[in-house]
């Protein structure tokens, strides 16, 4: 009942938050210099041609009128039509979305598989050589840009060793096995920064728990070190872990823009780059709206997980 109440409370704030996100995204795009009609028709198009394009796209309307028209369409499920291709934006986004979702999921898996054990290992003997090595590696992992790491992974594992595919994605519907192989290197490039941050957070939480009175009591009762670490201390460190996982999802969605461009993947990130270069603003607006929805859903899941992990949270 308390969880249902929390979900209802969060959902009440979803609509105004999404509305604010659409307003900010729409208004910021209006500040970008350049004329969309010129971008579509070419620099040497006649004034009559440019005026016709502005009329067809509604660009001759006031900004507020265009915004209200777009939001009204979104409410009814119509995200608009691409200025460039003439396709419905919803179709374009849905066609690219699976690649980004798979990339984000795999990158999050990489971050958890590397970050959680590393943080636990570093916390067991604070100040030891292993702790210093892992902490230094985590700091370096945060500092290394994912586009540079992606290029290095391509150079070593795709070009030199030939173990994995290089740039260029494969459609999952055509060849699922090779599509997954093509996502291995991008997932590592995207997930390494997250693994470093998770390692630092888990280390801090585990050090605090391993030094607590209840852990000393468990040791006095004769519980094994493995049981104390994995069944008790890690469970009590799950709240900060849930927080950092929620934050990482937002970062991974944003980082996908760069990684997809480096690896030539046809996802939402590369779609944003293409739409920006072509001034296809209605596509950018749809992607920003989608990103806001993903972040809001992630925050909702994190809030629910808080209440499941610790019933004392109201």
Coordinates of C-alpha atoms in Angstrom, one line a residue, residues 108-120 193-209 229-230 232-250 252 298-299 301-306 309-310 313:
X108 CA 25.0 -1.1 -17.1
X109 CA 25.7 -4.8 -16.8
X110 CA 29.4 -4.1 -17.5
X111 CA 29.4 -1.3 -14.9
X112 CA 27.8 -3.6 -12.2
X113 CA 29.8 -6.7 -12.9
X114 CA 33.1 -4.7 -12.7
X115 CA 32.2 -2.0 -10.2
X116 CA 30.5 -4.0 -7.4
X117 CA 33.1 -6.7 -6.9
X118 CA 35.9 -4.1 -7.2
X119 CA 34.3 -1.9 -4.5
X120 CA 33.8 -4.8 -2.2
X193 CA 33.0 5.1 -16.4
X194 CA 30.0 3.8 -14.6
X195 CA 31.9 0.8 -13.1
X196 CA 34.5 3.3 -11.7
X197 CA 31.8 5.4 -10.0
X198 CA 30.0 2.3 -8.7
X199 CA 33.3 1.0 -7.3
X200 CA 33.9 4.2 -5.4
X201 CA 30.4 4.3 -3.9
X202 CA 30.3 0.6 -3.0
X203 CA 33.8 0.9 -1.4
X204 CA 32.6 3.8 0.8
X205 CA 29.4 2.2 1.8
X206 CA 31.1 -1.2 2.6
X207 CA 33.8 0.4 4.7
X208 CA 31.2 2.1 6.8
X209 CA 29.2 -1.1 7.2
X229 CA 30.4 -9.4 3.4
X230 CA 28.0 -10.8 0.8
X232 CA 24.9 -8.6 5.5
X233 CA 27.2 -5.7 4.7
X234 CA 26.4 -5.7 1.0
X235 CA 22.7 -5.8 1.7
X236 CA 23.0 -2.9 4.0
X237 CA 25.0 -1.0 1.3
X238 CA 22.2 -1.5 -1.2
X239 CA 20.6 1.9 -0.8
X240 CA 23.6 3.9 -2.0
X241 CA 24.1 1.3 -4.7
X242 CA 20.5 1.8 -5.9
X243 CA 21.1 5.5 -6.0
X244 CA 24.2 5.3 -8.0
X245 CA 22.6 2.8 -10.4
X246 CA 19.8 5.3 -11.1
X247 CA 22.2 8.1 -11.7
X248 CA 24.2 5.8 -14.0
X249 CA 21.2 5.0 -16.2
X250 CA 20.9 8.8 -16.9
X252 CA 24.6 6.1 -19.9
X298 CA 14.4 5.3 -13.7
X299 CA 13.8 7.6 -10.7
X301 CA 12.1 2.5 -10.0
X302 CA 14.8 3.8 -7.7
X303 CA 12.2 5.2 -5.3
X304 CA 10.3 1.9 -5.3
X305 CA 13.6 0.0 -4.7
X306 CA 14.3 2.2 -1.6
X309 CA 15.2 -2.5 0.5
X310 CA 14.3 -0.5 3.6
X313 CA 11.6 4.7 4.5

